[in-house]
């Protein structure tokens, strides 16, 4: 009697094994193989747009979002033009994210996955963000933003941002995935917030 | 370069005595490239499959062949240390490095008489013995460790991990260049292969450059039908290139070697067993040939 095959699915085992033996660059990322569940929204590669230099005033999109999602009497200070110590700038950025995108649980990881800023206090979200950010990388291209539904009315938006200090990974819990234009604005804002202060 | 002149750490007494002859340079240099460190995790879904035996003797084989090799004990049980160093419980090790960013790599490295062979013990951070820390918790620190090794000029870093593909072991696999999987040639263990493959698929999302070197059958008993049948079934089940041709037999020599704190090739009658690990080493080198031009994952 075969001591092994009756206890498992040889076809499925072979499929998994064949995938593992092929160079990863030949493969698309399978949600099922990645171990994410039905709530996985997807890798939003089409939302990845290289950031362009930000104008010195809030972009039209920011003004639009502010006008539609927050009371007009309290426009947020744009973190881009807010200077000061790094942590202060990050806190202003956090407030700006709260205000404009109703984002909560904001955290920022550095290129090694170390936590730079965290209001989520949830290590599993960090791990999920790191995994998604790495999984969204493609050869020769920067990582794209990714989102995954983590609960009823809650989506973790993961946005890798190239900055002067390397790639930072921004994680934020939002009610629904951010539209492409919003992602671009967030990327630009974080890139400038993380930029070294310009003297004078 | 003699590491013991650089660091105030103990040398391994047995290897000092027993391996000086193999450092004479009469062995064919292995072909692992010298321009960067290659990191390989030796991991398995199940415990007790021979990871530590494979790690120690494979590392020794590479070192004998002239590859500057660092064997890292990333198993909180400290099996490598318990096998090779009497002082293992006193040594600062891998888990101490993870827990304390202030510990420099130099404090961890235990040189041996074989100039190309160094060890890192698991360390004394006892809170990890209970499996402390979820996966991802130590990813940054593990990658920092691998970068430090690259800067120290090692060619190969072989990491003996704890069983399972989670926790610190998951972080190691999410950071290394490659993984090899010892698998005991017995039916129960081989039935766990689907779970192993699923786990590796998940980790490969985190580490897309992870090169799966393959499964190495261990504790093969040619005089036991269940063992040989299980080995044959695994070879039938998996792609040919996923199972090493070299099989590690169950042999009393391994028990004797660990009792004396030595790699098996250092025993007086260990030459035959050493050939097995030299063969395994050659298979691994061949698997790395096509990727010589690639950069290390995080080294």
CSV table of C-alpha atoms in Angstrom, one decimal:
chain,number,residue,atom,x,y,z
A,1,UNK,CA,0.0,0.0,0.0
A,2,UNK,CA,1.2,3.5,-0.9
A,3,UNK,CA,2.1,5.0,2.5
A,4,UNK,CA,1.7,8.6,1.3
A,5,UNK,CA,-0.4,9.4,-1.7
A,6,UNK,CA,-3.8,8.3,-0.2
A,7,UNK,CA,-3.3,10.9,2.5
A,8,UNK,CA,-3.0,13.9,0.3
A,9,UNK,CA,-3.9,15.5,-3.0
A,10,UNK,CA,-1.0,14.7,-5.4
A,11,UNK,CA,-2.3,17.1,-8.0
A,12,UNK,CA,-2.5,20.0,-5.6
A,13,UNK,CA,0.9,19.2,-4.1
A,14,UNK,CA,2.5,19.1,-7.5
A,15,UNK,CA,0.9,22.4,-8.5
A,16,UNK,CA,2.3,24.1,-5.3
A,17,UNK,CA,5.7,22.4,-5.8
A,18,UNK,CA,6.0,23.4,-9.4
A,19,UNK,CA,5.2,27.0,-8.5
A,20,UNK,CA,7.8,27.1,-5.8
A,21,UNK,CA,10.5,25.7,-8.1
A,22,UNK,CA,9.9,28.4,-10.7
A,23,UNK,CA,11.7,31.8,-10.4
A,24,UNK,CA,9.2,34.1,-8.7
A,25,UNK,CA,9.6,36.7,-11.5
A,26,UNK,CA,7.8,34.4,-13.8
A,27,UNK,CA,4.8,34.2,-11.5
A,28,UNK,CA,1.9,36.5,-10.9
A,29,UNK,CA,1.0,36.8,-7.2
A,30,UNK,CA,-1.8,34.5,-6.4
A,31,UNK,CA,-4.1,35.7,-3.6
A,32,UNK,CA,-4.9,32.1,-2.5
A,33,UNK,CA,-1.2,31.1,-2.5
A,34,UNK,CA,-0.4,34.2,-0.6
A,35,UNK,CA,-2.7,33.0,2.1
A,36,UNK,CA,-5.0,35.9,2.1
A,37,UNK,CA,-8.7,35.3,2.4
A,38,UNK,CA,-11.8,36.3,0.4
A,39,UNK,CA,-11.6,39.8,1.7
A,40,UNK,CA,-8.5,40.5,-0.2
A,41,UNK,CA,-9.3,43.4,-2.6
A,42,UNK,CA,-6.2,43.1,-4.7
A,43,UNK,CA,-3.0,44.6,-5.7
A,44,UNK,CA,-3.8,48.0,-7.0
A,45,UNK,CA,-0.9,48.3,-9.4
A,46,UNK,CA,-2.8,50.5,-11.7
A,47,UNK,CA,-2.9,53.1,-9.0
A,48,UNK,CA,0.9,53.4,-9.0
A,49,UNK,CA,1.8,56.7,-10.5
A,50,UNK,CA,5.2,58.1,-10.2
A,51,UNK,CA,5.0,61.2,-7.9
A,52,UNK,CA,5.7,64.5,-9.5
A,53,UNK,CA,7.0,67.6,-7.8
A,54,UNK,CA,4.4,69.0,-5.5
A,55,UNK,CA,3.3,72.6,-6.0
A,56,UNK,CA,3.9,74.8,-3.0
A,57,UNK,CA,0.2,75.0,-2.3
A,58,UNK,CA,-2.4,72.3,-1.6
A,59,UNK,CA,-3.4,70.5,-4.8
A,60,UNK,CA,-6.8,70.7,-6.3
A,61,UNK,CA,-7.6,67.2,-5.1
A,62,UNK,CA,-6.8,68.1,-1.5
A,63,UNK,CA,-9.0,71.1,-1.7
A,64,UNK,CA,-11.7,69.0,-3.3
A,65,UNK,CA,-11.5,66.3,-0.6
A,66,UNK,CA,-11.4,68.9,2.1
A,67,UNK,CA,-14.5,70.5,0.7
A,68,UNK,CA,-16.5,67.3,0.5
A,69,UNK,CA,-15.4,65.3,3.6
A,70,UNK,CA,-14.7,67.8,6.3
A,71,UNK,CA,-16.5,70.9,7.5
A,72,UNK,CA,-15.4,73.8,5.4
A,73,UNK,CA,-14.8,75.9,8.5
A,74,UNK,CA,-11.8,73.9,9.5
A,75,UNK,CA,-9.5,73.3,6.5
A,76,UNK,CA,-6.5,71.2,7.4
A,77,UNK,CA,-3.0,72.6,7.4
A,78,UNK,CA,-1.2,71.1,4.5
A,79,UNK,CA,1.6,68.9,6.0
A,80,UNK,CA,3.7,69.7,3.0
A,81,UNK,CA,4.3,73.3,4.0
A,82,UNK,CA,4.4,72.5,7.7
A,83,UNK,CA,8.1,72.4,8.7
A,84,UNK,CA,9.7,71.6,12.0
A,85,UNK,CA,11.1,68.6,13.8
A,86,UNK,CA,10.6,65.3,11.9
A,87,UNK,CA,8.2,63.8,14.4
A,88,UNK,CA,6.1,67.0,14.5
A,89,UNK,CA,5.8,66.8,10.7
A,90,UNK,CA,4.8,63.2,10.9
A,91,UNK,CA,2.1,64.1,13.5
A,92,UNK,CA,0.8,66.9,11.3
A,93,UNK,CA,0.7,64.4,8.4
A,94,UNK,CA,-1.2,62.0,10.6
A,95,UNK,CA,-3.7,64.7,11.4
A,96,UNK,CA,-4.0,65.7,7.8
A,97,UNK,CA,-4.7,62.1,6.9
A,98,UNK,CA,-7.4,61.9,9.6
A,99,UNK,CA,-8.9,65.1,8.4
A,100,UNK,CA,-9.0,64.5,4.7
A,101,UNK,CA,-9.4,60.8,4.4
A,102,UNK,CA,-11.0,59.8,7.6
A,103,UNK,CA,-8.0,57.5,8.1
A,104,UNK,CA,-7.2,55.9,11.4
A,105,UNK,CA,-4.6,53.5,12.7
A,106,UNK,CA,-1.8,55.2,10.8
A,107,UNK,CA,1.7,53.8,10.9
A,108,UNK,CA,4.9,54.3,8.9
A,109,UNK,CA,7.6,51.7,8.5
A,110,UNK,CA,11.0,52.2,7.1
A,111,UNK,CA,12.6,50.1,4.4
A,112,UNK,CA,13.6,47.4,6.9
A,113,UNK,CA,10.2,47.2,8.4
A,114,UNK,CA,11.1,49.0,11.5
A,115,UNK,CA,8.3,51.2,12.9
A,116,UNK,CA,8.9,54.9,12.6
A,117,UNK,CA,5.5,56.1,13.7
A,118,UNK,CA,2.5,54.1,14.9
A,119,UNK,CA,-0.9,55.0,16.3
A,120,UNK,CA,-2.4,51.6,15.5
A,121,UNK,CA,-0.5,49.6,18.2
A,122,UNK,CA,-1.2,46.5,16.1
A,123,UNK,CA,1.8,44.5,15.1
A,124,UNK,CA,-0.2,42.3,12.8
A,125,UNK,CA,-1.2,45.3,10.7
A,126,UNK,CA,2.5,46.1,10.3
A,127,UNK,CA,3.3,42.6,9.2
A,128,UNK,CA,0.4,42.6,6.7
A,129,UNK,CA,1.6,46.0,5.4
A,130,UNK,CA,5.2,44.8,5.0
A,131,UNK,CA,4.0,41.6,3.2
A,132,UNK,CA,1.7,43.5,0.9
A,133,UNK,CA,4.3,46.1,0.1
A,134,UNK,CA,6.9,43.5,-0.7
A,135,UNK,CA,4.4,41.5,-2.7
A,136,UNK,CA,3.5,44.5,-4.8
A,137,UNK,CA,7.1,44.9,-6.0
A,138,UNK,CA,7.9,44.1,-9.6
A,139,UNK,CA,11.3,43.8,-11.2
A,140,UNK,CA,12.5,47.1,-12.3
A,141,UNK,CA,9.6,49.0,-10.8
A,142,UNK,CA,8.9,50.6,-7.5
A,143,UNK,CA,6.3,49.1,-5.2
A,144,UNK,CA,2.7,50.0,-5.8
A,145,UNK,CA,0.0,50.8,-3.4
A,146,UNK,CA,-2.1,47.9,-2.2
A,147,UNK,CA,-5.2,47.6,-0.1
A,148,UNK,CA,-6.9,44.7,1.7
A,149,UNK,CA,-10.2,44.6,3.4
A,150,UNK,CA,-9.6,43.9,7.1
A,151,UNK,CA,-13.1,44.2,8.4
A,152,UNK,CA,-16.6,45.5,7.9
A,153,UNK,CA,-16.1,49.0,6.5
A,154,UNK,CA,-12.4,48.9,7.1
A,155,UNK,CA,-9.7,48.6,4.5
A,156,UNK,CA,-5.9,48.7,5.2
A,157,UNK,CA,-4.4,50.9,2.5
A,158,UNK,CA,-0.6,50.3,2.1
A,159,UNK,CA,1.3,52.9,0.2
A,160,UNK,CA,5.1,52.6,-0.3
A,161,UNK,CA,6.6,56.0,-0.8
A,162,UNK,CA,10.1,56.8,-2.1
A,163,UNK,CA,11.6,59.5,0.0
A,164,UNK,CA,15.0,61.0,0.6
A,165,UNK,CA,15.5,58.4,3.3
A,166,UNK,CA,14.6,55.4,1.2
A,167,UNK,CA,11.2,53.7,0.8
A,168,UNK,CA,8.8,54.3,3.6
A,169,UNK,CA,5.6,52.2,3.9
A,170,UNK,CA,2.6,54.0,5.0
A,171,UNK,CA,-0.3,52.0,6.4
A,172,UNK,CA,-3.7,53.5,7.1
A,173,UNK,CA,-7.1,52.1,7.9
A,174,UNK,CA,-9.8,53.7,5.7
A,175,UNK,CA,-13.4,53.0,5.2
A,176,UNK,CA,-12.9,52.2,1.5
A,177,UNK,CA,-9.8,52.0,-0.7
A,178,UNK,CA,-8.4,55.3,-1.8
A,179,UNK,CA,-8.9,56.4,-5.4
A,180,UNK,CA,-5.8,56.7,-7.5
A,181,UNK,CA,-5.7,60.5,-7.4
A,182,UNK,CA,-5.8,60.4,-3.6
A,183,UNK,CA,-3.0,57.9,-3.4
A,184,UNK,CA,-0.8,60.2,-5.5
A,185,UNK,CA,-1.6,63.1,-3.2
A,186,UNK,CA,-0.7,61.1,-0.1
A,187,UNK,CA,2.5,59.9,-1.7
A,188,UNK,CA,3.5,63.4,-2.6
A,189,UNK,CA,2.7,64.6,0.9
A,190,UNK,CA,4.6,62.0,2.7
A,191,UNK,CA,7.6,62.4,0.4
A,192,UNK,CA,7.8,66.0,1.2
A,193,UNK,CA,7.1,65.6,4.9
A,194,UNK,CA,10.0,63.1,5.0
A,195,UNK,CA,12.3,65.4,3.0
A,196,UNK,CA,15.1,67.1,4.8
A,197,UNK,CA,14.3,70.6,5.8
A,198,UNK,CA,15.5,73.2,3.4
A,199,UNK,CA,17.6,75.9,5.1
A,200,UNK,CA,16.7,79.5,4.7
B,1,UNK,CA,42.6,36.1,8.3
B,2,UNK,CA,42.4,34.5,11.8
B,3,UNK,CA,39.2,35.6,13.5
B,4,UNK,CA,40.4,34.7,16.9
B,5,UNK,CA,42.9,37.5,16.8
B,6,UNK,CA,40.2,40.0,16.2
B,7,UNK,CA,37.6,38.9,18.8
B,8,UNK,CA,37.7,38.0,22.4
B,9,UNK,CA,35.6,34.9,22.0
B,10,UNK,CA,36.4,31.3,22.7
B,11,UNK,CA,37.5,29.0,19.9
B,12,UNK,CA,35.9,25.6,19.6
B,13,UNK,CA,38.3,23.2,21.4
B,14,UNK,CA,37.5,20.0,19.5
B,15,UNK,CA,37.6,21.6,16.1
B,16,UNK,CA,40.9,23.1,17.0
B,17,UNK,CA,42.3,19.7,17.7
B,18,UNK,CA,40.6,17.7,15.0
B,19,UNK,CA,40.3,19.8,11.9
B,20,UNK,CA,43.7,21.4,11.5
B,21,UNK,CA,44.5,18.7,8.9
B,22,UNK,CA,41.6,19.7,6.7
B,23,UNK,CA,42.6,23.3,6.7
B,24,UNK,CA,45.7,22.5,4.7
B,25,UNK,CA,44.1,23.3,1.4
B,26,UNK,CA,44.1,19.9,-0.2
B,27,UNK,CA,40.4,20.0,-1.0
B,28,UNK,CA,38.9,21.2,-4.2
B,29,UNK,CA,37.6,24.7,-3.7
B,30,UNK,CA,33.9,24.9,-3.9
B,31,UNK,CA,32.3,27.1,-6.4
B,32,UNK,CA,30.0,29.3,-4.2
B,33,UNK,CA,30.8,32.8,-5.5
B,34,UNK,CA,33.0,35.0,-3.3
B,35,UNK,CA,31.7,38.4,-4.2
B,36,UNK,CA,28.7,38.2,-1.8
B,37,UNK,CA,27.3,36.1,1.0
B,38,UNK,CA,24.7,33.5,0.2
B,39,UNK,CA,22.3,32.8,3.1
B,40,UNK,CA,20.5,29.5,3.3
B,41,UNK,CA,17.9,28.5,5.9
B,42,UNK,CA,17.7,24.9,6.9
B,43,UNK,CA,14.1,24.6,7.9
B,44,UNK,CA,11.2,22.1,8.1
B,45,UNK,CA,7.6,21.9,9.0
B,46,UNK,CA,8.1,19.1,11.5
B,47,UNK,CA,10.7,18.8,14.3
B,48,UNK,CA,13.1,16.0,14.7
B,49,UNK,CA,13.9,15.5,11.0
B,50,UNK,CA,17.6,16.1,11.2
B,51,UNK,CA,17.9,19.8,10.6
B,52,UNK,CA,20.8,20.3,13.0
B,53,UNK,CA,22.7,17.2,11.7
B,54,UNK,CA,22.3,18.4,8.2
B,55,UNK,CA,23.3,22.0,9.1
B,56,UNK,CA,26.4,21.1,11.0
B,57,UNK,CA,27.8,18.6,8.5
B,58,UNK,CA,26.8,20.6,5.5
B,59,UNK,CA,28.4,23.7,6.9
B,60,UNK,CA,31.5,21.7,7.7
B,61,UNK,CA,31.6,20.4,4.2
B,62,UNK,CA,31.5,23.9,2.7
B,63,UNK,CA,34.1,25.1,5.1
B,64,UNK,CA,36.4,22.2,4.2
B,65,UNK,CA,36.1,23.1,0.6
B,66,UNK,CA,37.3,26.6,1.2
B,67,UNK,CA,34.0,28.5,1.5
B,68,UNK,CA,34.1,30.9,4.4
B,69,UNK,CA,31.1,29.6,6.2
B,70,UNK,CA,29.1,30.9,9.2
B,71,UNK,CA,26.7,28.4,10.8
B,72,UNK,CA,24.0,30.2,12.8
B,73,UNK,CA,21.9,28.4,15.4
B,74,UNK,CA,18.5,30.0,15.1
B,75,UNK,CA,16.8,27.3,17.1
B,76,UNK,CA,16.0,28.4,20.6
B,77,UNK,CA,16.8,24.9,21.8
B,78,UNK,CA,20.4,25.6,20.8
B,79,UNK,CA,21.0,22.4,19.1
B,80,UNK,CA,24.0,23.4,17.1
B,81,UNK,CA,25.6,24.9,20.2
B,82,UNK,CA,24.8,21.9,22.3
B,83,UNK,CA,26.3,19.7,19.6
B,84,UNK,CA,29.5,21.6,19.0
B,85,UNK,CA,30.3,23.8,22.0
B,86,UNK,CA,30.4,22.9,25.7
B,87,UNK,CA,30.0,26.6,26.5
B,88,UNK,CA,27.0,27.2,24.3
B,89,UNK,CA,24.7,28.3,27.1
B,90,UNK,CA,27.3,31.0,28.1
B,91,UNK,CA,27.7,32.4,24.6
B,92,UNK,CA,26.0,35.5,23.4
B,93,UNK,CA,24.1,34.4,20.4
B,94,UNK,CA,21.5,35.0,17.6
B,95,UNK,CA,18.5,35.6,19.9
B,96,UNK,CA,20.5,38.1,22.0
B,97,UNK,CA,21.3,40.0,18.8
B,98,UNK,CA,17.6,40.1,17.9
B,99,UNK,CA,16.7,41.3,21.4
B,100,UNK,CA,19.4,43.9,21.8
B,101,UNK,CA,20.4,46.3,19.0
B,102,UNK,CA,23.4,47.2,21.0
B,103,UNK,CA,25.1,43.9,20.5
B,104,UNK,CA,27.7,43.9,17.7
B,105,UNK,CA,28.0,41.0,15.4
B,106,UNK,CA,31.6,40.5,16.5
B,107,UNK,CA,30.5,39.3,19.9
B,108,UNK,CA,28.5,36.5,18.4
B,109,UNK,CA,31.0,34.8,16.2
B,110,UNK,CA,32.8,31.8,17.5
B,111,UNK,CA,35.8,30.9,15.4
B,112,UNK,CA,37.1,27.3,15.0
B,113,UNK,CA,40.5,25.9,14.2
B,114,UNK,CA,39.2,25.5,10.7
B,115,UNK,CA,39.8,29.0,9.5
B,116,UNK,CA,36.8,29.0,7.1
B,117,UNK,CA,34.3,27.7,9.7
B,118,UNK,CA,32.7,29.9,12.3
B,119,UNK,CA,29.6,29.5,14.5
B,120,UNK,CA,26.9,31.7,16.1
B,121,UNK,CA,25.2,30.1,19.1
B,122,UNK,CA,21.5,30.6,19.7
B,123,UNK,CA,22.2,32.7,22.8
B,124,UNK,CA,20.6,33.2,26.2
B,125,UNK,CA,17.5,35.3,25.5
B,126,UNK,CA,15.4,32.7,27.2
B,127,UNK,CA,12.1,34.4,26.6
B,128,UNK,CA,12.2,33.1,23.0
B,129,UNK,CA,12.3,29.6,24.2
B,130,UNK,CA,8.5,29.8,24.7
B,131,UNK,CA,8.1,31.0,21.2
B,132,UNK,CA,7.9,34.7,22.1
B,133,UNK,CA,7.3,37.1,19.2
B,134,UNK,CA,5.1,36.7,16.2
B,135,UNK,CA,6.2,36.6,12.7
B,136,UNK,CA,7.4,39.9,11.4
B,137,UNK,CA,8.4,41.1,14.8
B,138,UNK,CA,12.1,40.5,14.1
B,139,UNK,CA,12.2,40.9,10.4
B,140,UNK,CA,14.2,44.1,10.4
B,141,UNK,CA,16.7,42.8,12.9
B,142,UNK,CA,17.2,39.5,11.0
B,143,UNK,CA,17.9,41.4,7.9
B,144,UNK,CA,20.4,43.6,9.7
B,145,UNK,CA,22.1,40.5,10.9
B,146,UNK,CA,22.5,39.2,7.4
B,147,UNK,CA,23.8,42.5,6.1
B,148,UNK,CA,26.4,42.5,8.9
B,149,UNK,CA,27.5,39.1,7.9
B,150,UNK,CA,28.0,40.2,4.3
B,151,UNK,CA,30.1,43.1,5.5
B,152,UNK,CA,32.3,40.6,7.5
B,153,UNK,CA,33.3,38.8,4.3
B,154,UNK,CA,31.6,35.5,4.8
B,155,UNK,CA,30.7,33.5,1.6
B,156,UNK,CA,28.0,31.4,3.1
B,157,UNK,CA,25.6,31.7,6.0
B,158,UNK,CA,23.8,28.5,6.9
B,159,UNK,CA,21.0,29.0,9.4
B,160,UNK,CA,19.6,26.1,11.4
B,161,UNK,CA,16.1,27.2,12.3
B,162,UNK,CA,13.5,26.0,14.8
B,163,UNK,CA,10.8,23.7,13.4
B,164,UNK,CA,7.8,25.3,11.8
B,165,UNK,CA,7.5,28.2,9.4
B,166,UNK,CA,6.4,30.9,11.8
B,167,UNK,CA,7.8,33.3,14.3
B,168,UNK,CA,11.5,34.0,14.1
B,169,UNK,CA,11.9,31.1,11.7
B,170,UNK,CA,9.4,32.8,9.4
B,171,UNK,CA,11.4,36.0,9.6
B,172,UNK,CA,14.6,34.2,8.7
B,173,UNK,CA,13.0,32.5,5.7
B,174,UNK,CA,11.6,35.9,4.7
B,175,UNK,CA,15.1,37.3,4.6
B,176,UNK,CA,17.4,34.6,3.2
B,177,UNK,CA,18.4,33.8,-0.3
B,178,UNK,CA,17.4,30.2,-0.2
B,179,UNK,CA,15.9,27.4,1.8
B,180,UNK,CA,16.6,23.7,2.0
B,181,UNK,CA,14.2,21.3,3.7
B,182,UNK,CA,15.3,18.2,5.5
B,183,UNK,CA,12.5,15.6,5.5
B,184,UNK,CA,12.6,12.4,7.4
B,185,UNK,CA,11.9,9.4,5.2
B,186,UNK,CA,8.8,8.1,7.1
B,187,UNK,CA,5.2,8.3,6.0
B,188,UNK,CA,3.9,10.6,8.7
B,189,UNK,CA,6.4,13.3,7.9
B,190,UNK,CA,5.9,13.1,4.2
B,191,UNK,CA,2.1,13.5,4.7
B,192,UNK,CA,2.9,17.0,6.1
B,193,UNK,CA,4.5,18.1,2.8
B,194,UNK,CA,1.3,19.9,1.6
B,195,UNK,CA,1.4,22.1,4.7
B,196,UNK,CA,5.0,22.7,4.1
B,197,UNK,CA,4.4,23.8,0.6
B,198,UNK,CA,1.5,26.1,1.6
B,199,UNK,CA,3.7,27.7,4.2
B,200,UNK,CA,6.5,28.3,1.8
B,201,UNK,CA,4.2,29.8,-0.8
B,202,UNK,CA,3.0,32.3,1.8
B,203,UNK,CA,6.6,33.2,2.8
B,204,UNK,CA,7.6,33.6,-0.8
B,205,UNK,CA,5.1,36.4,-1.1
B,206,UNK,CA,7.1,38.2,1.7
B,207,UNK,CA,10.4,37.2,0.1
B,208,UNK,CA,9.9,36.9,-3.6
B,209,UNK,CA,13.6,36.1,-4.2
B,210,UNK,CA,13.5,33.0,-2.0
B,211,UNK,CA,15.1,30.2,-3.9
B,212,UNK,CA,13.7,26.8,-2.9
B,213,UNK,CA,16.7,24.5,-3.1
B,214,UNK,CA,14.6,21.4,-2.4
B,215,UNK,CA,13.8,18.7,0.1
B,216,UNK,CA,16.6,16.4,1.4
B,217,UNK,CA,15.5,13.0,2.6
B,218,UNK,CA,17.0,12.2,6.0
B,219,UNK,CA,17.2,9.2,8.3
B,220,UNK,CA,16.7,6.9,5.4
B,221,UNK,CA,16.7,3.3,6.5
B,222,UNK,CA,17.4,1.0,3.5
B,223,UNK,CA,16.6,-2.0,5.5
B,224,UNK,CA,13.1,-0.8,6.4
B,225,UNK,CA,10.5,-1.1,3.7
B,226,UNK,CA,8.3,1.8,5.1
B,227,UNK,CA,11.3,4.1,5.0
B,228,UNK,CA,12.3,3.3,1.4
B,229,UNK,CA,8.7,3.4,0.3
B,230,UNK,CA,8.1,6.8,1.9
B,231,UNK,CA,11.3,8.1,0.2
B,232,UNK,CA,10.1,6.7,-3.2
B,233,UNK,CA,6.7,8.2,-2.7
B,234,UNK,CA,8.1,11.7,-2.0
B,235,UNK,CA,10.2,11.5,-5.2
B,236,UNK,CA,7.2,10.5,-7.1
B,237,UNK,CA,5.1,13.3,-5.6
B,238,UNK,CA,7.4,16.2,-6.1
B,239,UNK,CA,9.2,17.5,-9.2
B,240,UNK,CA,12.5,15.8,-9.7
B,241,UNK,CA,14.5,19.0,-9.2
B,242,UNK,CA,12.8,19.6,-5.8
B,243,UNK,CA,14.2,16.5,-4.2
B,244,UNK,CA,18.0,16.2,-3.7
B,245,UNK,CA,19.5,13.1,-5.1
B,246,UNK,CA,21.6,12.8,-2.0
B,247,UNK,CA,19.9,11.0,0.9
B,248,UNK,CA,21.2,11.1,4.5
B,249,UNK,CA,21.1,7.6,6.0
B,250,UNK,CA,20.2,6.8,9.6
B,251,UNK,CA,23.6,6.0,11.0
B,252,UNK,CA,25.0,5.6,14.5
B,253,UNK,CA,27.9,7.7,13.5
B,254,UNK,CA,25.7,10.8,13.8
B,255,UNK,CA,25.0,10.0,17.5
B,256,UNK,CA,28.7,9.4,18.1
B,257,UNK,CA,29.6,12.6,16.4
B,258,UNK,CA,27.2,14.7,18.4
B,259,UNK,CA,28.2,12.9,21.6
B,260,UNK,CA,31.8,14.1,21.0
B,261,UNK,CA,30.8,17.5,19.8
B,262,UNK,CA,32.1,17.1,16.3
B,263,UNK,CA,31.0,17.2,12.7
B,264,UNK,CA,30.9,13.7,11.4
B,265,UNK,CA,33.7,14.2,9.0
B,266,UNK,CA,36.1,14.8,11.8
B,267,UNK,CA,35.5,11.3,13.3
B,268,UNK,CA,38.3,8.8,12.6
B,269,UNK,CA,35.8,6.6,10.7
B,270,UNK,CA,33.6,9.5,9.4
B,271,UNK,CA,35.1,9.8,5.9
B,272,UNK,CA,32.4,7.7,4.3
B,273,UNK,CA,29.6,9.8,5.9
B,274,UNK,CA,31.5,13.0,4.9
B,275,UNK,CA,31.2,11.9,1.3
B,276,UNK,CA,27.4,12.1,1.6
B,277,UNK,CA,27.5,15.7,2.8
B,278,UNK,CA,30.1,16.6,0.1
B,279,UNK,CA,27.7,15.2,-2.4
B,280,UNK,CA,24.9,17.3,-0.9
B,281,UNK,CA,27.2,20.4,-1.1
B,282,UNK,CA,27.9,19.8,-4.7
B,283,UNK,CA,24.2,19.6,-5.5
B,284,UNK,CA,23.6,22.9,-3.7
B,285,UNK,CA,26.5,24.6,-5.6
B,286,UNK,CA,25.0,23.4,-8.9
B,287,UNK,CA,21.6,24.9,-7.9
B,288,UNK,CA,23.3,28.3,-7.3
B,289,UNK,CA,25.1,28.3,-10.6
B,290,UNK,CA,22.4,30.1,-12.7
B,291,UNK,CA,21.9,32.8,-10.0
B,292,UNK,CA,25.5,33.9,-9.6
B,293,UNK,CA,24.7,37.2,-11.1
B,294,UNK,CA,21.9,38.0,-8.8
B,295,UNK,CA,22.2,40.1,-5.7
B,296,UNK,CA,21.7,38.7,-2.2
B,297,UNK,CA,18.2,39.1,-0.9
B,298,UNK,CA,19.1,41.3,2.0
B,299,UNK,CA,22.8,40.7,2.4
